Amino acid sequence: MDYILQAEKLYKYFEFNLELESMQKVLEIKKKFNNDFNLIGCYIKDFLTIENNGKISDDENVYHDFVLCFENQKNSFKTDEFINKLSVYSNYYLTLVFEDTKDRVLLNTIVSVNSCFNMEYYPFLMELMDKYINKKIDSISYALMLQFITDTTFKFFENSKENKVTLTELRNKLSSITSLQKERIAI
């Protein structure tokens, strides 16, 4: 099943399972994406990668995996938080796809990732943007991590035998950079 059919099916699923306020947020996402169900499907796959701690859904299982993930949230009464996160991260995703930011350091990384076709870094970049915007990491950690992603992107592009860095590895790298920054501040 392609992304378009899966995204359409997902919106039908939302119609039956969301309260009005949450459904409005989901419809806003659709509007931001100009009703491009293929792009929405790509976004949902990357969002799922974040929610599933780096496990990448198979293209034909995006709808199924999303429903399982959503039902998990629903069972723990976190539906509103989940839909809010889905909405916020959609903005980050569109920033990545359309290279639409005034942040020069971020733009440099996005352009590098996009020009080298390393969209596998999108989930982490969305997380990183969220952490920085919500002041969970400082600007130095943010810039160092963006530089690391840019360097890694070019390293892989120059030598395709090189393994791409996984979401878990990127999260660990950010954690070590953040820890070093905190130690520096403490000194």
PDB file of C-alpha atoms in Angstrom:
ATOM      1  CA  MET A   1       0.000   0.000   0.000  1.00  0.00           C
ATOM      2  CA  ASP A   2       1.446   3.386  -0.929  1.00  0.00           C
ATOM      3  CA  TYR A   3       1.709   6.432   1.331  1.00  0.00           C
ATOM      4  CA  ILE A   4      -1.242   8.194  -0.270  1.00  0.00           C
ATOM      5  CA  LEU A   5      -3.676   5.373   0.457  1.00  0.00           C
ATOM      6  CA  GLN A   6      -2.276   4.888   3.941  1.00  0.00           C
ATOM      7  CA  ALA A   7      -2.559   8.586   4.795  1.00  0.00           C
ATOM      8  CA  GLU A   8      -6.136   8.712   3.482  1.00  0.00           C
ATOM      9  CA  LYS A   9      -6.955   5.647   5.545  1.00  0.00           C
ATOM     10  CA  LEU A  10      -5.318   7.269   8.556  1.00  0.00           C
ATOM     11  CA  TYR A  11      -7.516  10.356   8.267  1.00  0.00           C
ATOM     12  CA  LYS A  12     -10.592   8.139   8.135  1.00  0.00           C
ATOM     13  CA  TYR A  13      -9.314   6.402  11.268  1.00  0.00           C
ATOM     14  CA  PHE A  14      -8.886   9.793  12.976  1.00  0.00           C
ATOM     15  CA  GLU A  15     -12.451  10.791  12.103  1.00  0.00           C
ATOM     16  CA  PHE A  16     -13.743   7.839  14.105  1.00  0.00           C
ATOM     17  CA  ASN A  17     -11.300   8.024  17.003  1.00  0.00           C
ATOM     18  CA  LEU A  18     -10.601  11.664  17.861  1.00  0.00           C
ATOM     19  CA  GLU A  19     -12.489  14.269  19.793  1.00  0.00           C
ATOM     20  CA  LEU A  20     -13.329  17.475  17.932  1.00  0.00           C
ATOM     21  CA  GLU A  21     -10.371  19.530  19.219  1.00  0.00           C
ATOM     22  CA  SER A  22      -7.831  16.837  18.320  1.00  0.00           C
ATOM     23  CA  MET A  23      -9.460  16.279  14.946  1.00  0.00           C
ATOM     24  CA  GLN A  24      -9.119  20.003  14.217  1.00  0.00           C
ATOM     25  CA  LYS A  25      -5.376  19.779  14.898  1.00  0.00           C
ATOM     26  CA  VAL A  26      -5.073  16.808  12.555  1.00  0.00           C
ATOM     27  CA  LEU A  27      -6.982  18.675   9.851  1.00  0.00           C
ATOM     28  CA  GLU A  28      -4.618  21.637  10.361  1.00  0.00           C
ATOM     29  CA  ILE A  29      -1.698  19.289   9.634  1.00  0.00           C
ATOM     30  CA  LYS A  30      -3.411  18.227   6.422  1.00  0.00           C
ATOM     31  CA  LYS A  31      -3.873  21.893   5.502  1.00  0.00           C
ATOM     32  CA  LYS A  32      -0.203  22.751   6.258  1.00  0.00           C
ATOM     33  CA  PHE A  33       0.790  19.894   3.942  1.00  0.00           C
ATOM     34  CA  ASN A  34      -1.564  21.231   1.220  1.00  0.00           C
ATOM     35  CA  ASN A  35      -3.480  17.931   1.319  1.00  0.00           C
ATOM     36  CA  ASP A  36      -0.397  16.147  -0.038  1.00  0.00           C
ATOM     37  CA  PHE A  37      -1.064  12.674   1.330  1.00  0.00           C
ATOM     38  CA  ASN A  38       2.232  11.350  -0.003  1.00  0.00           C
ATOM     39  CA  LEU A  39       4.151  13.971   1.988  1.00  0.00           C
ATOM     40  CA  ILE A  40       1.952  13.318   5.029  1.00  0.00           C
ATOM     41  CA  GLY A  41       2.711   9.597   4.730  1.00  0.00           C
ATOM     42  CA  CYS A  42       6.459  10.322   4.652  1.00  0.00           C
ATOM     43  CA  TYR A  43       6.068  12.536   7.711  1.00  0.00           C
ATOM     44  CA  ILE A  44       4.052   9.914   9.592  1.00  0.00           C
ATOM     45  CA  LYS A  45       6.766   7.325   8.911  1.00  0.00           C
ATOM     46  CA  ASP A  46       9.445   9.635  10.338  1.00  0.00           C
ATOM     47  CA  PHE A  47       7.258  10.568  13.296  1.00  0.00           C
ATOM     48  CA  LEU A  48       6.767   6.857  14.013  1.00  0.00           C
ATOM     49  CA  THR A  49      10.540   6.371  13.965  1.00  0.00           C
ATOM     50  CA  ILE A  50      10.762   8.844  16.840  1.00  0.00           C
ATOM     51  CA  GLU A  51       7.864   7.317  18.747  1.00  0.00           C
ATOM     52  CA  ASN A  52       9.210   3.786  18.271  1.00  0.00           C
ATOM     53  CA  ASN A  53      12.719   4.683  19.481  1.00  0.00           C
ATOM     54  CA  GLY A  54      14.429   4.385  16.118  1.00  0.00           C
ATOM     55  CA  LYS A  55      12.543   1.412  14.706  1.00  0.00           C
ATOM     56  CA  ILE A  56      11.738   2.321  11.125  1.00  0.00           C
ATOM     57  CA  SER A  57       8.366   1.139   9.849  1.00  0.00           C
ATOM     58  CA  ASP A  58       8.216  -0.687   6.538  1.00  0.00           C
ATOM     59  CA  ASP A  59       6.603   1.479   3.873  1.00  0.00           C
ATOM     60  CA  GLU A  60       3.603  -0.811   3.562  1.00  0.00           C
ATOM     61  CA  ASN A  61       3.039  -0.904   7.353  1.00  0.00           C
ATOM     62  CA  VAL A  62       2.952   2.827   8.157  1.00  0.00           C
ATOM     63  CA  TYR A  63      -0.819   2.896   8.720  1.00  0.00           C
ATOM     64  CA  HIS A  64      -0.786  -0.264  10.809  1.00  0.00           C
ATOM     65  CA  ASP A  65       2.198   0.836  12.906  1.00  0.00           C
ATOM     66  CA  PHE A  66       0.720   4.283  13.464  1.00  0.00           C
ATOM     67  CA  VAL A  67      -2.592   2.856  14.638  1.00  0.00           C
ATOM     68  CA  LEU A  68      -0.759   0.563  17.087  1.00  0.00           C
ATOM     69  CA  CYS A  69       1.292   3.492  18.372  1.00  0.00           C
ATOM     70  CA  PHE A  70      -1.785   5.704  18.657  1.00  0.00           C
ATOM     71  CA  GLU A  71      -3.814   3.034  20.429  1.00  0.00           C
ATOM     72  CA  ASN A  72      -0.967   2.648  22.905  1.00  0.00           C
ATOM     73  CA  GLN A  73      -1.191   6.372  23.675  1.00  0.00           C
ATOM     74  CA  LYS A  74      -4.958   6.188  23.802  1.00  0.00           C
ATOM     75  CA  ASN A  75      -4.800   3.388  26.360  1.00  0.00           C
ATOM     76  CA  SER A  76      -2.515   5.469  28.566  1.00  0.00           C
ATOM     77  CA  PHE A  77      -4.787   8.533  28.238  1.00  0.00           C
ATOM     78  CA  LYS A  78      -2.131  10.564  26.429  1.00  0.00           C
ATOM     79  CA  THR A  79      -4.083  11.151  23.214  1.00  0.00           C
ATOM     80  CA  ASP A  80      -4.005  14.954  23.464  1.00  0.00           C
ATOM     81  CA  GLU A  81      -0.250  14.996  24.117  1.00  0.00           C
ATOM     82  CA  PHE A  82       0.304  12.656  21.185  1.00  0.00           C
ATOM     83  CA  ILE A  83      -1.779  14.760  18.780  1.00  0.00           C
ATOM     84  CA  ASN A  84      -0.075  17.960  20.010  1.00  0.00           C
ATOM     85  CA  LYS A  85       3.326  16.414  19.377  1.00  0.00           C
ATOM     86  CA  LEU A  86       2.184  15.204  15.954  1.00  0.00           C
ATOM     87  CA  SER A  87       1.113  18.772  15.151  1.00  0.00           C
ATOM     88  CA  VAL A  88       4.278  20.469  16.455  1.00  0.00           C
ATOM     89  CA  TYR A  89       6.611  18.005  14.758  1.00  0.00           C
ATOM     90  CA  SER A  90       4.786  18.485  11.454  1.00  0.00           C
ATOM     91  CA  ASN A  91       6.110  22.069  11.466  1.00  0.00           C
ATOM     92  CA  TYR A  92       9.652  20.798  11.983  1.00  0.00           C
ATOM     93  CA  TYR A  93       9.200  18.293   9.190  1.00  0.00           C
ATOM     94  CA  LEU A  94       8.044  20.964   6.756  1.00  0.00           C
ATOM     95  CA  THR A  95      11.044  23.107   7.755  1.00  0.00           C
ATOM     96  CA  LEU A  96      13.304  20.200   6.799  1.00  0.00           C
ATOM     97  CA  VAL A  97      11.592  19.355   3.530  1.00  0.00           C
ATOM     98  CA  PHE A  98      11.323  22.926   2.287  1.00  0.00           C
ATOM     99  CA  GLU A  99      14.554  24.208   3.882  1.00  0.00           C
ATOM    100  CA  ASP A 100      12.540  27.008   5.398  1.00  0.00           C
ATOM    101  CA  THR A 101      14.460  28.537   8.288  1.00  0.00           C
ATOM    102  CA  LYS A 102      16.386  31.700   9.080  1.00  0.00           C
ATOM    103  CA  ASP A 103      18.691  29.733  11.407  1.00  0.00           C
ATOM    104  CA  ARG A 104      21.856  29.579   9.281  1.00  0.00           C
ATOM    105  CA  VAL A 105      23.435  26.687  11.174  1.00  0.00           C
ATOM    106  CA  LEU A 106      20.274  24.597  10.901  1.00  0.00           C
ATOM    107  CA  LEU A 107      19.843  25.574   7.255  1.00  0.00           C
ATOM    108  CA  ASN A 108      23.397  24.448   6.462  1.00  0.00           C
ATOM    109  CA  THR A 109      22.672  21.036   7.985  1.00  0.00           C
ATOM    110  CA  ILE A 110      19.297  20.708   6.259  1.00  0.00           C
ATOM    111  CA  VAL A 111      20.757  21.588   2.866  1.00  0.00           C
ATOM    112  CA  SER A 112      23.560  19.062   3.409  1.00  0.00           C
ATOM    113  CA  VAL A 113      21.167  16.309   4.444  1.00  0.00           C
ATOM    114  CA  ASN A 114      18.781  17.002   1.567  1.00  0.00           C
ATOM    115  CA  SER A 115      21.440  17.346  -1.112  1.00  0.00           C
ATOM    116  CA  CYS A 116      23.053  14.070  -0.028  1.00  0.00           C
ATOM    117  CA  PHE A 117      19.659  12.337   0.238  1.00  0.00           C
ATOM    118  CA  ASN A 118      20.112  11.440   3.916  1.00  0.00           C
ATOM    119  CA  MET A 119      16.493  11.916   4.920  1.00  0.00           C
ATOM    120  CA  GLU A 120      17.034   9.166   7.513  1.00  0.00           C
ATOM    121  CA  TYR A 121      18.239  11.998   9.754  1.00  0.00           C
ATOM    122  CA  TYR A 122      14.875  13.770   9.677  1.00  0.00           C
ATOM    123  CA  PRO A 123      13.493  12.081  12.812  1.00  0.00           C
ATOM    124  CA  PHE A 124      16.500  13.109  14.868  1.00  0.00           C
ATOM    125  CA  LEU A 125      16.573  16.609  13.395  1.00  0.00           C
ATOM    126  CA  MET A 126      12.918  17.066  14.378  1.00  0.00           C
ATOM    127  CA  GLU A 127      13.747  15.937  17.922  1.00  0.00           C
ATOM    128  CA  LEU A 128      16.789  18.189  18.038  1.00  0.00           C
ATOM    129  CA  MET A 129      14.821  21.214  16.869  1.00  0.00           C
ATOM    130  CA  ASP A 130      12.195  20.528  19.516  1.00  0.00           C
ATOM    131  CA  LYS A 131      14.786  20.219  22.293  1.00  0.00           C
ATOM    132  CA  TYR A 132      16.447  23.461  21.254  1.00  0.00           C
ATOM    133  CA  ILE A 133      13.223  25.438  20.849  1.00  0.00           C
ATOM    134  CA  ASN A 134      11.964  24.214  24.225  1.00  0.00           C
ATOM    135  CA  LYS A 135      15.337  25.014  25.841  1.00  0.00           C
ATOM    136  CA  LYS A 136      16.124  21.418  26.790  1.00  0.00           C
ATOM    137  CA  ILE A 137      19.572  21.872  25.253  1.00  0.00           C
ATOM    138  CA  ASP A 138      21.780  24.937  24.947  1.00  0.00           C
ATOM    139  CA  SER A 139      22.833  26.642  21.727  1.00  0.00           C
ATOM    140  CA  ILE A 140      26.355  25.209  21.819  1.00  0.00           C
ATOM    141  CA  SER A 141      25.122  21.613  22.127  1.00  0.00           C
ATOM    142  CA  TYR A 142      22.631  22.332  19.354  1.00  0.00           C
ATOM    143  CA  ALA A 143      25.284  23.756  17.011  1.00  0.00           C
ATOM    144  CA  LEU A 144      27.751  20.945  17.783  1.00  0.00           C
ATOM    145  CA  MET A 145      25.112  18.328  17.059  1.00  0.00           C
ATOM    146  CA  LEU A 146      24.125  19.990  13.793  1.00  0.00           C
ATOM    147  CA  GLN A 147      27.784  20.075  12.778  1.00  0.00           C
ATOM    148  CA  PHE A 148      28.123  16.379  13.677  1.00  0.00           C
ATOM    149  CA  ILE A 149      25.143  15.533  11.447  1.00  0.00           C
ATOM    150  CA  THR A 150      26.575  17.607   8.585  1.00  0.00           C
ATOM    151  CA  ASP A 151      29.974  15.910   8.934  1.00  0.00           C
ATOM    152  CA  THR A 152      28.391  12.472   9.113  1.00  0.00           C
ATOM    153  CA  THR A 153      26.247  13.221   6.061  1.00  0.00           C
ATOM    154  CA  PHE A 154      29.273  14.126   3.960  1.00  0.00           C
ATOM    155  CA  LYS A 155      31.308  11.223   5.282  1.00  0.00           C
ATOM    156  CA  PHE A 156      28.604   8.792   4.204  1.00  0.00           C
ATOM    157  CA  PHE A 157      28.131  10.547   0.874  1.00  0.00           C
ATOM    158  CA  GLU A 158      31.851  10.257   0.100  1.00  0.00           C
ATOM    159  CA  ASN A 159      32.016   6.624   1.221  1.00  0.00           C
ATOM    160  CA  SER A 160      28.736   4.775   0.899  1.00  0.00           C
ATOM    161  CA  LYS A 161      30.256   1.754   2.672  1.00  0.00           C
ATOM    162  CA  GLU A 162      30.225   3.844   5.823  1.00  0.00           C
ATOM    163  CA  ASN A 163      27.249   3.033   8.058  1.00  0.00           C
ATOM    164  CA  LYS A 164      24.679   5.741   8.619  1.00  0.00           C
ATOM    165  CA  VAL A 165      24.272   6.774  12.219  1.00  0.00           C
ATOM    166  CA  THR A 166      21.087   5.452  13.850  1.00  0.00           C
ATOM    167  CA  LEU A 167      18.595   7.461  15.869  1.00  0.00           C
ATOM    168  CA  THR A 168      19.821   5.821  19.061  1.00  0.00           C
ATOM    169  CA  GLU A 169      23.445   6.683  18.250  1.00  0.00           C
ATOM    170  CA  LEU A 170      22.473  10.287  17.524  1.00  0.00           C
ATOM    171  CA  ARG A 171      20.564  10.510  20.796  1.00  0.00           C
ATOM    172  CA  ASN A 172      23.597   9.128  22.646  1.00  0.00           C
ATOM    173  CA  LYS A 173      25.911  11.603  20.914  1.00  0.00           C
ATOM    174  CA  LEU A 174      23.631  14.492  21.902  1.00  0.00           C
ATOM    175  CA  SER A 175      23.549  13.220  25.468  1.00  0.00           C
ATOM    176  CA  SER A 176      27.356  13.124  25.637  1.00  0.00           C
ATOM    177  CA  ILE A 177      27.678  16.613  24.122  1.00  0.00           C
ATOM    178  CA  THR A 178      25.088  17.984  26.543  1.00  0.00           C
ATOM    179  CA  SER A 179      26.858  16.340  29.480  1.00  0.00           C
ATOM    180  CA  LEU A 180      30.177  17.880  28.439  1.00  0.00           C
ATOM    181  CA  GLN A 181      28.538  21.302  28.173  1.00  0.00           C
ATOM    182  CA  LYS A 182      27.078  20.959  31.674  1.00  0.00           C
ATOM    183  CA  GLU A 183      30.490  19.952  33.042  1.00  0.00           C
ATOM    184  CA  ARG A 184      32.073  23.005  31.409  1.00  0.00           C
ATOM    185  CA  ILE A 185      29.493  25.297  32.942  1.00  0.00           C
ATOM    186  CA  ALA A 186      30.016  23.725  36.365  1.00  0.00           C
ATOM    187  CA  ILE A 187      33.763  24.370  36.222  1.00  0.00           C
TER     188      ILE A 187
END
